Coordinates of N, CA and C in Angstrom, one line a residue:
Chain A
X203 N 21.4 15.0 12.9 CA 20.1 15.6 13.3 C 19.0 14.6 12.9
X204 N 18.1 14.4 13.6 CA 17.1 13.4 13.4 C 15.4 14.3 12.5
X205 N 15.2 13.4 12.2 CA 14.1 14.1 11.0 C 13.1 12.7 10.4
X206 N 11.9 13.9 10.3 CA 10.8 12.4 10.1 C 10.2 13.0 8.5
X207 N 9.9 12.4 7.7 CA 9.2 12.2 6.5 C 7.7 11.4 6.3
X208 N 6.4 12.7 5.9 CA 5.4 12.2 5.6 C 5.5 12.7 4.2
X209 N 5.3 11.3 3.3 CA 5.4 11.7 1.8 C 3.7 12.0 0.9
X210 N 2.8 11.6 2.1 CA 1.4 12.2 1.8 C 0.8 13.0 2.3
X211 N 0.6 14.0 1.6 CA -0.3 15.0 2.5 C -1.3 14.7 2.4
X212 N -2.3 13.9 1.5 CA -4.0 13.8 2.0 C -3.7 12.2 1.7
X213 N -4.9 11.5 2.1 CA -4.9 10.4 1.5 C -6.6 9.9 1.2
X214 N -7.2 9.5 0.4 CA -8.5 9.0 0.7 C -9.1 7.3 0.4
X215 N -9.4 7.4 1.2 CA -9.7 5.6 1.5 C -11.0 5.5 1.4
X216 N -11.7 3.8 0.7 CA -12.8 3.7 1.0 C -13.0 2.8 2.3
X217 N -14.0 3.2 2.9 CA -14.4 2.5 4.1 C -14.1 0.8 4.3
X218 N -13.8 0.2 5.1 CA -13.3 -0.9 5.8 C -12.4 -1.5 4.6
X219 N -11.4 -0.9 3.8 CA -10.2 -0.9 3.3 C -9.1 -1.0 4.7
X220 N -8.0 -1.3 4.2 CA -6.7 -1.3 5.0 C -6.2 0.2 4.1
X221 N -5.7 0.9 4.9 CA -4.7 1.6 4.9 C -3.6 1.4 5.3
X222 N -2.4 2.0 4.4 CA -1.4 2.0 4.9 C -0.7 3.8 5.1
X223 N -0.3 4.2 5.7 CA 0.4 5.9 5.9 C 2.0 6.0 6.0
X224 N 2.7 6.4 4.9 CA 4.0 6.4 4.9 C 4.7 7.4 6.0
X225 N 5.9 6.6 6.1 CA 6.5 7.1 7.3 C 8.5 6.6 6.8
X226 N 9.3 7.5 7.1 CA 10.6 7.2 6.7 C 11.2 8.7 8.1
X227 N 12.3 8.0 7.9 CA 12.9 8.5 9.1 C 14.7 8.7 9.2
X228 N 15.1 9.6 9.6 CA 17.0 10.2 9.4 C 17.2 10.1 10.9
X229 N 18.2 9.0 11.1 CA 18.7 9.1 12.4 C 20.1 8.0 12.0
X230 N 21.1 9.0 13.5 CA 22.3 8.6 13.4 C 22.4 7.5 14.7
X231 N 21.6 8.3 16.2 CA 21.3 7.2 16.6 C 21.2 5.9 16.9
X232 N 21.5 4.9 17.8 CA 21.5 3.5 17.3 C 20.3 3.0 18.0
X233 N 19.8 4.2 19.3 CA 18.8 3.7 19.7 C 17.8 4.7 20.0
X234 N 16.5 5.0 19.6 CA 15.7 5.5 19.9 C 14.1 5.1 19.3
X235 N 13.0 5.8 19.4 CA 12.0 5.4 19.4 C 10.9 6.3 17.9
X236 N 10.1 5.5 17.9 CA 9.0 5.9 16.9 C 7.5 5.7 17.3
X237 N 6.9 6.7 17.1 CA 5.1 6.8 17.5 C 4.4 7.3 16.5
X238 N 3.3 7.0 16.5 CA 2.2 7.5 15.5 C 1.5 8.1 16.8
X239 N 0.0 9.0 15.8 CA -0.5 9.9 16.6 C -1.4 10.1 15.8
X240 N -3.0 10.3 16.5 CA -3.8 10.5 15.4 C -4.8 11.7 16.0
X241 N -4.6 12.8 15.3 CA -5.6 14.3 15.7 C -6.8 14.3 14.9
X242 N -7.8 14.1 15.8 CA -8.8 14.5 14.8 C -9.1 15.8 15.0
X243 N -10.8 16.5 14.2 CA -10.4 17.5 14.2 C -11.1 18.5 15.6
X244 N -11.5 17.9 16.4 CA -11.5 18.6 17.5 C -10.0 18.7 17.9
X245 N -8.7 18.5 17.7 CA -7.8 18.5 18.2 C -6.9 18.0 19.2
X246 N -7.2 17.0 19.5 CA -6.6 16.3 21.0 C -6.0 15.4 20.0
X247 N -4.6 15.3 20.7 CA -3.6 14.2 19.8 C -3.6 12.9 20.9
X248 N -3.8 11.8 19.8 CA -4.2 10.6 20.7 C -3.3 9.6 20.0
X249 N -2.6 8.8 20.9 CA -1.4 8.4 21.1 C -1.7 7.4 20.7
X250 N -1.3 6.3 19.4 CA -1.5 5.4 18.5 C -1.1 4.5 19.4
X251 N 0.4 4.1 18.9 CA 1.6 3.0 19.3 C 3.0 3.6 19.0
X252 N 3.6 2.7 20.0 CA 5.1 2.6 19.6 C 6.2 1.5 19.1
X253 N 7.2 2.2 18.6 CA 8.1 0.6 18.1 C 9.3 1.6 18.6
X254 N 10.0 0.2 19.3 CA 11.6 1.0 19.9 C 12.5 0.5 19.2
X255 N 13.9 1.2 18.7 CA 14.6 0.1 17.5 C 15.4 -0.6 18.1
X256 N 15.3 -1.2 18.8 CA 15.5 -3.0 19.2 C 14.6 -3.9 19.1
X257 N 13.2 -3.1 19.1 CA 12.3 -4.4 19.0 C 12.1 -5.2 18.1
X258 N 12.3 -6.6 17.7 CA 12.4 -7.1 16.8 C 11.0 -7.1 16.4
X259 N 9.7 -7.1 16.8 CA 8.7 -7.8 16.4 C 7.9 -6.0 16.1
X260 N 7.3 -6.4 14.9 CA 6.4 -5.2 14.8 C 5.2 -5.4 15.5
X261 N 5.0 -3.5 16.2 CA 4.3 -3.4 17.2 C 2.8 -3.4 16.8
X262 N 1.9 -4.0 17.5 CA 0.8 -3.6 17.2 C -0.3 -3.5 18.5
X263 N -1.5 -2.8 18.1 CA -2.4 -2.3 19.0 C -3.8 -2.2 18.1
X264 N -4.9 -3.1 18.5 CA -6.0 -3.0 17.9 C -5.8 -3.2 16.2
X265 N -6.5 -2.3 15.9 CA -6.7 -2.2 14.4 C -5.3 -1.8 13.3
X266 N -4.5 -1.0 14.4 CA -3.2 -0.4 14.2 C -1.8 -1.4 14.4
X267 N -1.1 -1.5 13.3 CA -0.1 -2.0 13.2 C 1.2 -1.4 12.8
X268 N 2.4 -1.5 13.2 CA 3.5 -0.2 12.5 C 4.6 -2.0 11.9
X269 N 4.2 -1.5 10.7 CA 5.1 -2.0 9.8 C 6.8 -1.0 9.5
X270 N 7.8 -1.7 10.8 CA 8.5 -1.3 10.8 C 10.0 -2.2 9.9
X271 N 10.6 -1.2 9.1 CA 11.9 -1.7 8.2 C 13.3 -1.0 8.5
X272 N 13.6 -1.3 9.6 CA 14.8 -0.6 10.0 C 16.3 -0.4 8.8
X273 N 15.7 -1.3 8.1 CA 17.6 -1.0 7.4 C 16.8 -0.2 6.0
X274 N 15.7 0.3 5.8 CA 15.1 1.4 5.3 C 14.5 2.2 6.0
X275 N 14.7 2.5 7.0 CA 14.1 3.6 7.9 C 13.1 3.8 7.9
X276 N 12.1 3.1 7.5 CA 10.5 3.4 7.5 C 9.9 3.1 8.3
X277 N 8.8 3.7 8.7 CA 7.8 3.3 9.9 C 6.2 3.5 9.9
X278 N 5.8 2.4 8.8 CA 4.4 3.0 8.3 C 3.5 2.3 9.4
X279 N 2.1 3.2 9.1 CA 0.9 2.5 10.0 C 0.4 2.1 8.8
X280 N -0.5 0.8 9.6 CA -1.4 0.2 8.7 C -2.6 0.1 9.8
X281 N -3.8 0.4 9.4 CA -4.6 0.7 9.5 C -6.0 -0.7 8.8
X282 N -6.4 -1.6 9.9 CA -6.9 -2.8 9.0 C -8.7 -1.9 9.3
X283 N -9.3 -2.5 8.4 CA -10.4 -2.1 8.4 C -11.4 -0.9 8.5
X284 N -10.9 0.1 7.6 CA -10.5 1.5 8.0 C -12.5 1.8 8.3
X285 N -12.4 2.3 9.5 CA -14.1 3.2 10.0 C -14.0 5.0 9.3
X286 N -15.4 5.1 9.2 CA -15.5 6.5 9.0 C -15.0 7.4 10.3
X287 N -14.6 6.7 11.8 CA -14.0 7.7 12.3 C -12.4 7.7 12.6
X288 N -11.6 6.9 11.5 CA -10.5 6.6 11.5 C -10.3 8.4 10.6
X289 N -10.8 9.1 10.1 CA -11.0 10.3 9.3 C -10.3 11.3 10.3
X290 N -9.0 11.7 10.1 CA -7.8 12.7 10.6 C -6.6 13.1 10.3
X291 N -6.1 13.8 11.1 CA -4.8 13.8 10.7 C -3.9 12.7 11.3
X292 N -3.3 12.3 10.9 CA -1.9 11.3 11.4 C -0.4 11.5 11.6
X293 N 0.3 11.8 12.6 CA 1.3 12.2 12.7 C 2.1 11.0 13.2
X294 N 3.4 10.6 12.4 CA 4.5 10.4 12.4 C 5.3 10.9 13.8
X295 N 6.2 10.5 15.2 CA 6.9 11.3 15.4 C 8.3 10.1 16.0
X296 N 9.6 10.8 16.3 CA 9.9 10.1 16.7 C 11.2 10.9 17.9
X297 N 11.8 9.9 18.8 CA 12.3 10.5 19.6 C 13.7 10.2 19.9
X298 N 14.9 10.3 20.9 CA 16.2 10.3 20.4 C 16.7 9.5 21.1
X299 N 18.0 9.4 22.1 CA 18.0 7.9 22.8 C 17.4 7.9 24.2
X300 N 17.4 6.7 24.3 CA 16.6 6.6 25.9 C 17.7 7.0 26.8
X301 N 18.7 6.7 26.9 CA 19.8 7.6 27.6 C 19.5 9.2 27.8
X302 N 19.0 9.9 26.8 CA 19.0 11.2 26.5 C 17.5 12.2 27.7
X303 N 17.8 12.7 28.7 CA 16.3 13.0 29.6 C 15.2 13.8 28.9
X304 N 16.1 14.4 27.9 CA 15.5 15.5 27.6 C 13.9 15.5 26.7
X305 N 13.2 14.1 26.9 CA 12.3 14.0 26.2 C 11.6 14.8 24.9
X306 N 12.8 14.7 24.4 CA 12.1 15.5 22.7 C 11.9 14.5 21.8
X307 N 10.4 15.0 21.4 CA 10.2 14.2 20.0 C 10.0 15.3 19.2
X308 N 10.2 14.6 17.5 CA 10.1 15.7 16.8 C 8.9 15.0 15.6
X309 N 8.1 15.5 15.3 CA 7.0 15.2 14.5 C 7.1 15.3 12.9
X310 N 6.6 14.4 11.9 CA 6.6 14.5 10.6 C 5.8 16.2 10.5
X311 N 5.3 16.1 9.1 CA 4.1 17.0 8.8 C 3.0 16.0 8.7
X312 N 2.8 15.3 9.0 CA 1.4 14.7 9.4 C 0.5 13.9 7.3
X313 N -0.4 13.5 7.8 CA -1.2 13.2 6.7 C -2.5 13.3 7.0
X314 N -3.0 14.1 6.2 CA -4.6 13.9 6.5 C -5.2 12.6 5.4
X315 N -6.1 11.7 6.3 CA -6.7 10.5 6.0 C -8.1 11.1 5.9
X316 N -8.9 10.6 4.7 CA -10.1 10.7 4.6 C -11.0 9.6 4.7
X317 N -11.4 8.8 5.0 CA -12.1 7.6 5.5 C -13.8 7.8 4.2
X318 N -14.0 7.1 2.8 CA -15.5 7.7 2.4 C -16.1 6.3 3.1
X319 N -17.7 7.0 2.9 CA -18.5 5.7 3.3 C -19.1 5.0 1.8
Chain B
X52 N -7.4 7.5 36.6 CA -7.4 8.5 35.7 C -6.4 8.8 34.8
X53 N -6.7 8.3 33.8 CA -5.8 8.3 32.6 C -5.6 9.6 31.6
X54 N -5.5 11.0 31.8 CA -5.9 11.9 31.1 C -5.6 13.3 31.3
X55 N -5.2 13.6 30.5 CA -4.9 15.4 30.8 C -5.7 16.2 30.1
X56 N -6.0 16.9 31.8 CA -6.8 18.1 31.3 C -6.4 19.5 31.3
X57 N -6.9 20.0 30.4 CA -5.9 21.8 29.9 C -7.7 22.5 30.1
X58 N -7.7 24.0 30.5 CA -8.3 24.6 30.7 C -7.6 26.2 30.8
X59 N -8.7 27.1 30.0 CA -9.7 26.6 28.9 C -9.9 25.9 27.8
X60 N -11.1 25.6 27.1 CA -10.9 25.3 25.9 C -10.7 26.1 24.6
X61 N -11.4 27.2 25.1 CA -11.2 28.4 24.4 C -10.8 29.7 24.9
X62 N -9.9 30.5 24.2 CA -9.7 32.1 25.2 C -9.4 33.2 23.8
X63 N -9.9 34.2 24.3 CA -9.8 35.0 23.3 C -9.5 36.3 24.1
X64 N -8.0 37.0 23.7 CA -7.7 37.8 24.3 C -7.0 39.2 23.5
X65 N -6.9 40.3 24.1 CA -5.9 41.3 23.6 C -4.9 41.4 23.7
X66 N -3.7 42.1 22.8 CA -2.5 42.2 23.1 C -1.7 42.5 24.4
X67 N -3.4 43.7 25.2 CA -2.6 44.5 26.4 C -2.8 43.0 27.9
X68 N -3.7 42.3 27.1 CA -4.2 41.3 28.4 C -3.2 40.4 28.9
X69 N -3.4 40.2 30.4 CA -2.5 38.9 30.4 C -3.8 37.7 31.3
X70 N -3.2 36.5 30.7 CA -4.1 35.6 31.2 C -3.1 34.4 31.0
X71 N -3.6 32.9 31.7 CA -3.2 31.7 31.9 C -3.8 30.6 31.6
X72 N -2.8 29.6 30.8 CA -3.6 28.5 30.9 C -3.5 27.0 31.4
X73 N -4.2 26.9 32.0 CA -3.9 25.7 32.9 C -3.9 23.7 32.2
X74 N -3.3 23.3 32.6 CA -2.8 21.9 32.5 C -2.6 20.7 33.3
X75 N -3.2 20.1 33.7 CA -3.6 18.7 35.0 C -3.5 17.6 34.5
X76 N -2.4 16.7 35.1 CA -2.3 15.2 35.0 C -2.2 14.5 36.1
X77 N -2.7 13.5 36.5 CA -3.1 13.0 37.6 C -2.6 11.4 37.5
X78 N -1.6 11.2 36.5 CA -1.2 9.8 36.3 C 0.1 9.8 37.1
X79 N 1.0 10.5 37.7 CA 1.8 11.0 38.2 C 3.6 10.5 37.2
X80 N 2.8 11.1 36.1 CA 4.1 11.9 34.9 C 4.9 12.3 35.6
X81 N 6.3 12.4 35.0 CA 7.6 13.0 35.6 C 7.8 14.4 34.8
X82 N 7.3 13.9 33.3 CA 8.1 15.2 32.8 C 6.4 15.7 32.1
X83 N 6.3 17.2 31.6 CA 5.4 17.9 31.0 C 5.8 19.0 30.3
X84 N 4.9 18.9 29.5 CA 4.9 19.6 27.6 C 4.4 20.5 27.6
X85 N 4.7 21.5 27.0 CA 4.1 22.8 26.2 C 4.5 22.6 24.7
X86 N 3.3 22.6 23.9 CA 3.5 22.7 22.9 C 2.5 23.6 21.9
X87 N 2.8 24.4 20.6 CA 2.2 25.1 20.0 C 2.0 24.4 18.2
X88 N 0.6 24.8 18.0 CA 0.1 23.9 17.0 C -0.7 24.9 16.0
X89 N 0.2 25.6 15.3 CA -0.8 26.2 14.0 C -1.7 25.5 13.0
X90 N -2.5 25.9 11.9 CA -3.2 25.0 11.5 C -2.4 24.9 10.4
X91 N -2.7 22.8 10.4 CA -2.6 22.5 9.6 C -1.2 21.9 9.6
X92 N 0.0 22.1 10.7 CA 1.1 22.0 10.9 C 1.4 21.0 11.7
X93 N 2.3 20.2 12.2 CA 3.0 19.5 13.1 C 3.0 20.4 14.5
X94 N 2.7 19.6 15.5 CA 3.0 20.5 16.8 C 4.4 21.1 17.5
X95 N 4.5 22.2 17.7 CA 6.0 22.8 17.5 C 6.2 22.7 19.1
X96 N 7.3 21.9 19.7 CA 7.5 22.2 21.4 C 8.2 23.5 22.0
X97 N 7.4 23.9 23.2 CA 8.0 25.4 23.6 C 8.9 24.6 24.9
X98 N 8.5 24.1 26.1 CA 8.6 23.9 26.9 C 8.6 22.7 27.5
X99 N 9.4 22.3 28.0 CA 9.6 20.6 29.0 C 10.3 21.2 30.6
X100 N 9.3 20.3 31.2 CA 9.6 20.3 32.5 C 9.5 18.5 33.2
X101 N 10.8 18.6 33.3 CA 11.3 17.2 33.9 C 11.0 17.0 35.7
X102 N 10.7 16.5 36.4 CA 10.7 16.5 38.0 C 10.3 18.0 38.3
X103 N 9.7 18.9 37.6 CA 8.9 20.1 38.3 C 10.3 21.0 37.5
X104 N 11.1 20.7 37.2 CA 12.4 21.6 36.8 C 12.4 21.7 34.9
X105 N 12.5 23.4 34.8 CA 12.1 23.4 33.2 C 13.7 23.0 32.8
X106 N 13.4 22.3 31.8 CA 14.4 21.3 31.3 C 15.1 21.6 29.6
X107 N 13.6 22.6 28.9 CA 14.0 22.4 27.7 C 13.0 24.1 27.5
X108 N 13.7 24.9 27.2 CA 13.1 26.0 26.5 C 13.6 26.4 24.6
X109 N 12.7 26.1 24.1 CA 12.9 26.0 22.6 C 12.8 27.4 22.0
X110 N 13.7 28.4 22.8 CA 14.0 29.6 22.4 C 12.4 30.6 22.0
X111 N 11.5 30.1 23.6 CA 10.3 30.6 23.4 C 10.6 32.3 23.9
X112 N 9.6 33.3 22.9 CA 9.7 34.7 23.3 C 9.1 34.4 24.8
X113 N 9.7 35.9 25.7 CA 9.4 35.5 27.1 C 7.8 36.2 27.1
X114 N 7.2 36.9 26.4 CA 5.8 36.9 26.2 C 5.1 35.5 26.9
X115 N 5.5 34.6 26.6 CA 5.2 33.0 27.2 C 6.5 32.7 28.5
X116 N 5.2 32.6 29.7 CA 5.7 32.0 30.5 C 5.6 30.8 30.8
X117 N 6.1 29.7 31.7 CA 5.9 28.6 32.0 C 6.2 28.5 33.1
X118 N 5.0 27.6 34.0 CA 5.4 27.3 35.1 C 4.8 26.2 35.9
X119 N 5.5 25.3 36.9 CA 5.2 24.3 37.3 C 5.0 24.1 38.8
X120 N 3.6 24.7 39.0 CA 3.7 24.5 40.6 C 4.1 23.5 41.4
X121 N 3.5 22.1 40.7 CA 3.6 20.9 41.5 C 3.6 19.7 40.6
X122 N 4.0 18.6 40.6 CA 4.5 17.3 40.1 C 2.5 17.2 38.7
X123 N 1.8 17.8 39.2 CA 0.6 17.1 38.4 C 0.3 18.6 38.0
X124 N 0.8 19.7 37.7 CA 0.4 21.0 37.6 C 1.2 21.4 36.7
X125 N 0.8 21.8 35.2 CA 1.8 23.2 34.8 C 0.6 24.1 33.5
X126 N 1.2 25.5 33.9 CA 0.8 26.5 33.8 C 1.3 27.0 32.2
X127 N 0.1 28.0 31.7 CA 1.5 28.7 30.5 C 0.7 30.3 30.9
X128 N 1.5 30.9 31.6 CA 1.0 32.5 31.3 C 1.5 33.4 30.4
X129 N 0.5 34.4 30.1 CA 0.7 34.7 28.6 C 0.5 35.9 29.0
X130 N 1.4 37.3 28.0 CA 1.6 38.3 28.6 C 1.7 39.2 26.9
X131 N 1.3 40.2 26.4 CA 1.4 40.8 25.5 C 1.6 40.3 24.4
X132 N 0.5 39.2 24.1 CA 0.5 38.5 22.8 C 0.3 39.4 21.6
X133 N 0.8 38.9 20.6 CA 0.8 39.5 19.1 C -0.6 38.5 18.3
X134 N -0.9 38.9 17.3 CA -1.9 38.1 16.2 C -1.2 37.2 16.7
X135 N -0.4 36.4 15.7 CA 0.5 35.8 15.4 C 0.8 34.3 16.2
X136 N 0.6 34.9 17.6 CA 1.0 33.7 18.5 C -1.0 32.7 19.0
X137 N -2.0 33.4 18.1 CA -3.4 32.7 17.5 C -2.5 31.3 16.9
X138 N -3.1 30.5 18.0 CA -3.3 28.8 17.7 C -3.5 27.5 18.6
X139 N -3.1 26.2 18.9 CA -4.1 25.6 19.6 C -2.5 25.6 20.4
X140 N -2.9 25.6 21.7 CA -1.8 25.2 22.8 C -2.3 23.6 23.4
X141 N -0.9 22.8 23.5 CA -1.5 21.5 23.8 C -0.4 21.1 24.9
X142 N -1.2 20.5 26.2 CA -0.5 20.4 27.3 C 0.1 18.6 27.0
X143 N 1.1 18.3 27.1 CA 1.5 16.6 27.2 C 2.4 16.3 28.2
X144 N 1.7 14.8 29.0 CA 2.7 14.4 30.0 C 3.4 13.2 29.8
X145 N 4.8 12.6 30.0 CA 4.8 11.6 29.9 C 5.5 11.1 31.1
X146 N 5.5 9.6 31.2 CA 6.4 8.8 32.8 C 7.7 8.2 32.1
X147 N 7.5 7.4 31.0 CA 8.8 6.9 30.1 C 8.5 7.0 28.7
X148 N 9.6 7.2 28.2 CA 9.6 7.4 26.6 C 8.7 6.2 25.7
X149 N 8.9 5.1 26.1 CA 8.3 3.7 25.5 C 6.9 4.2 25.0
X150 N 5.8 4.8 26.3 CA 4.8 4.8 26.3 C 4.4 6.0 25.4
X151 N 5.1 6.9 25.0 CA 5.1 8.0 24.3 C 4.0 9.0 25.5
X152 N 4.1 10.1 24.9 CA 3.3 11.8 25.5 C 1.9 11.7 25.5
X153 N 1.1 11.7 26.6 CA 0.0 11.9 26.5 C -0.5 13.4 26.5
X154 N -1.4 13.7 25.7 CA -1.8 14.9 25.5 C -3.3 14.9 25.2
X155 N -3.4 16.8 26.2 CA -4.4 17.5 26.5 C -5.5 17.5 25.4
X156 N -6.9 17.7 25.6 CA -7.5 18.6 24.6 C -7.2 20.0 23.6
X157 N -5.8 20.3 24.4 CA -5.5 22.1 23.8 C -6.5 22.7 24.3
X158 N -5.9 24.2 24.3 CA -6.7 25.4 23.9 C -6.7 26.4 22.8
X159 N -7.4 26.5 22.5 CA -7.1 27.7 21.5 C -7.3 28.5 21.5
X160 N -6.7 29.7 21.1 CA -5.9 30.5 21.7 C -5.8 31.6 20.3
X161 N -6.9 32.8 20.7 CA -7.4 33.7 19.7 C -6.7 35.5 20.3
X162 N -5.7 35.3 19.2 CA -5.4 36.8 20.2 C -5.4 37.8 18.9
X163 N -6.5 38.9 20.0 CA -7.0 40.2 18.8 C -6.6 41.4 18.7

């Protein structure tokens, strides 16, 4: 069974710091995929990045980078230059093989990031 | 148009009521999400519908219906809700896995 791990529930950062948000992960799997997600608190989940586990290069997008360690299963975001509207929750999720149709991902418990000014 | 939209934003209803809530993607997604989101929690999935065909029912009470009129359309009708099922509903579509789920505003979903 596949299963995702957030080991922070809050975190607080000072402004234009890097963060980093821990992320580890249980799969048997040899191939499937990993996403971050970031809800703020109006609620709309907004789709970070992905890393697929063949990709050898870690993925990145803007400010967002997934520092990914496959023979430790982790899959942290790092977060360069943290804004006061980087301030949400952050969700971990990941999903099973691409062979598989049935599009399920299954989600950490998330971390709430505090961003101070 | 990059974006899914769910409607309403807000609904507040009674146990005896039935009402629906609507979900629009116009990127022309294959497959679409129902999912349910208490506070404070990870988003829990009810429903997947792959090519218009429900694909994945996550042992939702039938209180919750699901339905998919058309490739850019799906529905959640709602029929003798309890307190209990009070939280945000969030509509997500995706084309391939790579790109990961795009998702709705939610609604939330106050039942008295």
């Amino acid at each position: 069974a596949q299963k995702i791990t957030q080991t922070q529930p809050g975190m607080f950062v000072q402004e234009k710091e890097a963060v980093t948000l821990d992320c580890t992960y249980d799969t048997s799997d040899q191939s499937y995929g990993l996403f971050w997600y970031k809800q703020p608190s109006s609620g709309e989940m907004i789709f970070l990045i992905y890393q697929g586990s063949y990709d050898e290069q870690n993925a990145t997008e803007g400010r967002y980078s997934l520092n990914f360690q496959k023979a430790r299963k982790s899959a942290n975001l790092v977060i360069s230059a943290s804004q006061l509207g980087d301030s949400a929750m952050y969700f971990c999720a990941m999903r099973g093989p691409l062979m598989n149709r049935d599009d399920k991902i299954i989600f950490g418990k998330g971390t709430r990031l505090h961003i101070l000014p | 148009d990059t974006e899914v939209t769910q409607t309403p934003k807000h609904l507040v209803m009674g146990m005896t009521n039935k009402k629906s809530l609507k979900c629009e993607q116009h990127m022309g997604h294959r497959a679409m999400y129902w999912y349910k989101q208490k506070a404070k929690k990870p988003p829990e999935l009810m429903f997947v519908y792959s090519y218009e065909k429900l694909s994945i029912n996550e042992s939702v009470p039938s209180r919750f219906s699901p339905e998919c009129p058309n490739s850019s359309l799906l529905n959640l009708h709602l029929h003798a809700l309890q307190p209990e099922d009070s939280a945000l509903y969030l509509c997500a579509s995706s084309q391939t896995s790579t790109v990961g789920q795009f998702f709705g505003p939610g609604t939330r979903l106050t039942v008295l």
